[in-house]
Coordinates of N, CA and C and ligand atoms in Angstrom, one line a residue:
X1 N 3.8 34.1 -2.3 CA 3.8 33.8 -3.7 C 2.9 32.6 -4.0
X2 N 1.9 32.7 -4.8 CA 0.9 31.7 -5.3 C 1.8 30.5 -5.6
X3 N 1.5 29.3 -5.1 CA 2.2 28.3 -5.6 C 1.0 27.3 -5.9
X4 N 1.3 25.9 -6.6 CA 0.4 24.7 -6.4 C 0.7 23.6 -5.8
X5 N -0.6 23.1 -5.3 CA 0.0 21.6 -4.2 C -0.9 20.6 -4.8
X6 N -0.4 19.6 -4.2 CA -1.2 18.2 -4.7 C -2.0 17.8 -3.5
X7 N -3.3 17.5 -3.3 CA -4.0 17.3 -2.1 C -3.9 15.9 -1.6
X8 N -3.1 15.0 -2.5 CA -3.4 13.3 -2.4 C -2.2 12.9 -1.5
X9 N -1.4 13.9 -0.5 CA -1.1 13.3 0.4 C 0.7 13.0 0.0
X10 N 0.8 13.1 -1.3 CA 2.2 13.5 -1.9 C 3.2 14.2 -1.2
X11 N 2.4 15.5 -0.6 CA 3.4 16.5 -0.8 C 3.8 17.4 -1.4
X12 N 3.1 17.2 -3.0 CA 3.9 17.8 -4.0 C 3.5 19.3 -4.0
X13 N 4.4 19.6 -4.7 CA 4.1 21.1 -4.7 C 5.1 21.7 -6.1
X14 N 4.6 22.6 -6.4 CA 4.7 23.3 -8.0 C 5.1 25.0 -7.8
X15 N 5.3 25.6 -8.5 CA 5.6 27.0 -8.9 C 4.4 27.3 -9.7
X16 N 4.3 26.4 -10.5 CA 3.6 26.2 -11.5 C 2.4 25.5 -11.5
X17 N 1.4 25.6 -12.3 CA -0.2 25.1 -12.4 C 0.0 23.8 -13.0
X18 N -0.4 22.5 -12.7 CA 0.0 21.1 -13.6 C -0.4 20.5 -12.6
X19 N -0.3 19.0 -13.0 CA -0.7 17.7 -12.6 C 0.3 17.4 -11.3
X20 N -0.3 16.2 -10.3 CA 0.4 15.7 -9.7 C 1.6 14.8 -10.7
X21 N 2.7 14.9 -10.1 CA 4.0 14.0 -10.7 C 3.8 12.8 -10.0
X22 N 3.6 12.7 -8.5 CA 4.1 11.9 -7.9 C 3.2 10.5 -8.6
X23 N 3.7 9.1 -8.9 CA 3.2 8.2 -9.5 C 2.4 7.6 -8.1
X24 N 3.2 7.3 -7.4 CA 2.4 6.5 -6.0 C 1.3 7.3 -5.5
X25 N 1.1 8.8 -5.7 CA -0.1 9.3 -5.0 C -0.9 9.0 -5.7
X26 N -2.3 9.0 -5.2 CA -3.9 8.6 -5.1 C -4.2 9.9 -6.7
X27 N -3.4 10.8 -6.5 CA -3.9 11.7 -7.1 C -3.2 12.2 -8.3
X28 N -2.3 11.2 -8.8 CA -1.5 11.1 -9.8 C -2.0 11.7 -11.0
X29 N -1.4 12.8 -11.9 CA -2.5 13.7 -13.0 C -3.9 14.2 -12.4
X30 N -3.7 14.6 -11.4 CA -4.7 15.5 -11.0 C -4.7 16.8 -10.6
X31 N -5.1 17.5 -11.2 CA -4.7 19.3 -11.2 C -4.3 19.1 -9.7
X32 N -3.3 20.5 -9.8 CA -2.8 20.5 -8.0 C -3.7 21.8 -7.9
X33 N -3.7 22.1 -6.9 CA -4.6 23.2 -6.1 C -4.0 24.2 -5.8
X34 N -4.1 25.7 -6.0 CA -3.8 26.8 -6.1 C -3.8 26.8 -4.4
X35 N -2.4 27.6 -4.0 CA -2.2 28.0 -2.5 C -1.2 29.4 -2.3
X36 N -1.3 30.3 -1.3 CA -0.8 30.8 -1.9 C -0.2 31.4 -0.3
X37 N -0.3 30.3 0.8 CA 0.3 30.6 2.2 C 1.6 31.2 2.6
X38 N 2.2 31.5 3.3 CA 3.4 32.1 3.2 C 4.5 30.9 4.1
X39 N 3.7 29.8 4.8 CA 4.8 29.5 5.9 C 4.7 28.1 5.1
X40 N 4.3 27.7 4.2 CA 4.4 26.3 3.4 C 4.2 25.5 4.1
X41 N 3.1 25.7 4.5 CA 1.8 24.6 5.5 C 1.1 24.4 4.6
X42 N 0.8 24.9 4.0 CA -0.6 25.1 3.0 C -1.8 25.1 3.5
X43 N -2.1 25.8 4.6 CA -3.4 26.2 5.1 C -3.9 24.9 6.3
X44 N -2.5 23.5 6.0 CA -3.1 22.4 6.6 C -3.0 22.3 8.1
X45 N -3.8 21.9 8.7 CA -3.3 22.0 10.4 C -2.3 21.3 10.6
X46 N -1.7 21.6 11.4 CA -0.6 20.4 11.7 C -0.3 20.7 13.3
X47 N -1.4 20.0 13.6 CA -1.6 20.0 15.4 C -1.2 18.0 15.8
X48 N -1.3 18.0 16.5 CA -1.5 16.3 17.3 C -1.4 15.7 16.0
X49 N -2.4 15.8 15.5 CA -2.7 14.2 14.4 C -1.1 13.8 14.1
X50 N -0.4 14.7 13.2 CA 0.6 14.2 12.7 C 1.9 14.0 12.9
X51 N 1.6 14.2 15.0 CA 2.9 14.5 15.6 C 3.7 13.4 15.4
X52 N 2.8 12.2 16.0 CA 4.2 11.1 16.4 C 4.3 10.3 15.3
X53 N 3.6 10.6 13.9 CA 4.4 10.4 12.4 C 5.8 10.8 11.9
X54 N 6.5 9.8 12.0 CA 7.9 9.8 11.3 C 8.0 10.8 10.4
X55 N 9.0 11.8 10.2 CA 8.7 12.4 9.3 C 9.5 11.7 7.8
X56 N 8.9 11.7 6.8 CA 9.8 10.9 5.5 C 9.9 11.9 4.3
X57 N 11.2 12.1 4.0 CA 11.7 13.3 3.0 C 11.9 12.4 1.8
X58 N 11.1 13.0 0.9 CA 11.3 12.3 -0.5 C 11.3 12.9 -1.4
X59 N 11.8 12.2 -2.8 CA 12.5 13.2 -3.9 C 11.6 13.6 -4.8
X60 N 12.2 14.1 -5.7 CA 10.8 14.0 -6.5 C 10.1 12.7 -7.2
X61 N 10.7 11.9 -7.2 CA 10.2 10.5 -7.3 C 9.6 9.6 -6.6
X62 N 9.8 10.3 -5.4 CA 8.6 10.0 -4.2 C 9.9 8.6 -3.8
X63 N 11.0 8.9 -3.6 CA 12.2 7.9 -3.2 C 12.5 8.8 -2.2
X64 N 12.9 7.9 -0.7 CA 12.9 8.3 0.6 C 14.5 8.9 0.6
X65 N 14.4 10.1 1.2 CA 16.0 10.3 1.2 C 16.5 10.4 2.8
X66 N 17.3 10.3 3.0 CA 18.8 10.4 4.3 C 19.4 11.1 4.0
X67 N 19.8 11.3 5.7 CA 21.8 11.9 5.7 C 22.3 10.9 4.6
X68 N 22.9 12.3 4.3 CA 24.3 11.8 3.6 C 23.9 11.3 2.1
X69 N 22.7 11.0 1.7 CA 22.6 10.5 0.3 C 23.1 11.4 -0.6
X70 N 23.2 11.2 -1.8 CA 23.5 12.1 -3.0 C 22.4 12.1 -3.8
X71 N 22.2 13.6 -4.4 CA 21.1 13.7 -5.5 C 21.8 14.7 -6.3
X72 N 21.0 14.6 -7.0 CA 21.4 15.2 -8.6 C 20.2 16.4 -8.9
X73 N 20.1 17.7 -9.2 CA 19.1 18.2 -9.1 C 18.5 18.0 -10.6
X74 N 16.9 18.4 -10.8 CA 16.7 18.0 -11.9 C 15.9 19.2 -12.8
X75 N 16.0 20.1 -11.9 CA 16.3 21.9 -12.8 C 17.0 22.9 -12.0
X76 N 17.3 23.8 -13.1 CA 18.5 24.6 -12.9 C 17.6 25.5 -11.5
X77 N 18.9 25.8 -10.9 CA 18.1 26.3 -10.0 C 18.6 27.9 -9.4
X78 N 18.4 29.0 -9.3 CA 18.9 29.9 -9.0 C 19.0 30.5 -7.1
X79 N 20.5 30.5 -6.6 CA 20.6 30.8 -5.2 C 19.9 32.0 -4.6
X80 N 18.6 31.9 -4.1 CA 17.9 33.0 -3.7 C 18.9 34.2 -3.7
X81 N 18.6 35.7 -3.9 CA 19.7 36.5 -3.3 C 20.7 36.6 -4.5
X82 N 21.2 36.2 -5.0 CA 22.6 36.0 -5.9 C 22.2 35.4 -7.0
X83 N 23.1 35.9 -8.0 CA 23.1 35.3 -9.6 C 23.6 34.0 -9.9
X84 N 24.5 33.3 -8.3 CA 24.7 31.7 -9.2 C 23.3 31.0 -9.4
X85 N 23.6 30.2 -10.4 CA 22.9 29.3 -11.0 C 23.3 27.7 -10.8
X86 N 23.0 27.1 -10.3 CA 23.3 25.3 -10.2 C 22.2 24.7 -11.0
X87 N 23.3 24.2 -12.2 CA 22.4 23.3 -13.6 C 21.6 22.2 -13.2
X88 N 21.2 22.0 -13.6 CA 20.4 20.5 -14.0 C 21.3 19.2 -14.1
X89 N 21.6 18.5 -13.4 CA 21.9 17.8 -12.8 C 23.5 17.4 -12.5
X90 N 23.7 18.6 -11.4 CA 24.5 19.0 -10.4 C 24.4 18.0 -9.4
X91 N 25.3 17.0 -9.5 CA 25.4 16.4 -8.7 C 26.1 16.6 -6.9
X92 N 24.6 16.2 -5.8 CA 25.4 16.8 -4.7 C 25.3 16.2 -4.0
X93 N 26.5 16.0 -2.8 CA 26.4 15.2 -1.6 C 26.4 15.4 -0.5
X94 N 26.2 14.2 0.3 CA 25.8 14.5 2.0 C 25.1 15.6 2.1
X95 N 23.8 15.3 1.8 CA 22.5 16.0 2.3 C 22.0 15.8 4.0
X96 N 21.9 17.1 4.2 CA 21.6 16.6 5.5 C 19.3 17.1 5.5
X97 N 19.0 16.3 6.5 CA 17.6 16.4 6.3 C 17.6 17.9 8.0
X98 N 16.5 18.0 7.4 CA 16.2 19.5 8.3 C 15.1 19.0 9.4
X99 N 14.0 19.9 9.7 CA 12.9 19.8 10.2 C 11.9 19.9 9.2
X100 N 12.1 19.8 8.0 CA 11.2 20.2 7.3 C 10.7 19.3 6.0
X101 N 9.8 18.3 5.6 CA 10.4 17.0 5.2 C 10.3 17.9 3.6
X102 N 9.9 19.0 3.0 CA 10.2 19.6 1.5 C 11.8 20.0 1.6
X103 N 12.2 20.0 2.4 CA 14.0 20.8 2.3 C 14.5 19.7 2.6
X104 N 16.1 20.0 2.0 CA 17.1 19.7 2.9 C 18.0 20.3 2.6
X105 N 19.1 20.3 3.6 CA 20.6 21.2 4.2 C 21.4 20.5 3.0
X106 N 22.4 20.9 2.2 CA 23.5 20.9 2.0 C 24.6 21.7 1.3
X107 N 25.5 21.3 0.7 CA 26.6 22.2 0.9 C 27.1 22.6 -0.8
X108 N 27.1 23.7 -1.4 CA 27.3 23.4 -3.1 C 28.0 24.7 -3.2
X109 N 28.5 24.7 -4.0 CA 29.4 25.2 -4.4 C 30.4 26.4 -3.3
X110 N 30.7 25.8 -2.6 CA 31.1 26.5 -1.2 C 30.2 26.5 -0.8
X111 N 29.0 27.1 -0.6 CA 27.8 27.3 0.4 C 27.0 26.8 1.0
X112 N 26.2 27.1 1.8 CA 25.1 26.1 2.8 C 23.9 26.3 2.6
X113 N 23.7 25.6 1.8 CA 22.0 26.2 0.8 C 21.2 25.0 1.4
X114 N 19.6 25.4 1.2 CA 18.6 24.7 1.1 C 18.1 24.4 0.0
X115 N 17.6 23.0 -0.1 CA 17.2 22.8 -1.7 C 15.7 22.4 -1.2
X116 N 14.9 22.7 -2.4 CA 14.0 21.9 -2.2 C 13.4 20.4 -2.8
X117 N 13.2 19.4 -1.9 CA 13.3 18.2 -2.5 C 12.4 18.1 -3.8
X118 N 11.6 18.7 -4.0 CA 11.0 18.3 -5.0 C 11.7 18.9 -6.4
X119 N 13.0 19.3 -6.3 CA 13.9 19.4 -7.3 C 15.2 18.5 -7.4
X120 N 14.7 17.4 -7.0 CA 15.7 16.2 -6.3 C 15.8 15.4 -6.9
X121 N 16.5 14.1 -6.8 CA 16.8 13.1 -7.3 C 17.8 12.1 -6.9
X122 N 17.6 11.0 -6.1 CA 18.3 10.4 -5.3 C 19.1 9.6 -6.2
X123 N 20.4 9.4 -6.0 CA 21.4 8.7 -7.3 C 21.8 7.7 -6.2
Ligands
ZN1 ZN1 0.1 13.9 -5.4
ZN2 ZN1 0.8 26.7 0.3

């Protein structure tokens, strides 16, 4: 599925065609770049260079998240697969971080869902 990224090192990424959000990147309001990869690499290598870099999961406010923080999501979001819907700002806790610094693990409404951070909000 075509999606958009931010190339300034953010992270960010979109559904949608629009500006970078993130305020701290280099590339703040600057068109993000059409991608349309399947494994959400975005075409970028990810050999050596960026191995022994910590990995840092952040929200969409570019605020670092942990185990266990709480966020709040900040659109509605629908569970792949199924008709629930989790509103806008569903508050959820003890997030666990994954391997993946755009996800993280936690647990909503009975279930063990992945969210994506960039529908996040650290409270
Ligand atoms: Zn950016
Ligand atoms: Zn991509």
């Amino acid at each position: 599925m075509t999606h958009y990224i931010c190339k300034g090192g953010c992270g960010g990424v979109s559904d949608e065609a629009g500006v970078c959000q993130t305020e701290s990147c280099p590339n703040h309001y600057e068109l993000l770049e059409e991608c349309d990869c399947a494994d959400g690499k975005h075409g970028m290598k990810n050999d050596a260079a960026g191995e022994d870099a910590p990995m840092v999961v952040k929200d969409s406010n570019g605020t670092e998240l942990k185990d266990g923080d709480s966020v709040v999501l900040i659109k509605d979001l629908t569970l792949r697969g199924s008709s629930t819907t989790f509103k806008r700002g569903t508050k959820v806790t003890g997030i666990r971080l994954t391997g993946n610094a755009e996800e993280v693990d936690c647990k909503l409404g009975g279930s063990a869902i992945v969210l994506r951070t960039e529908f996040l909000k650290k409270v």
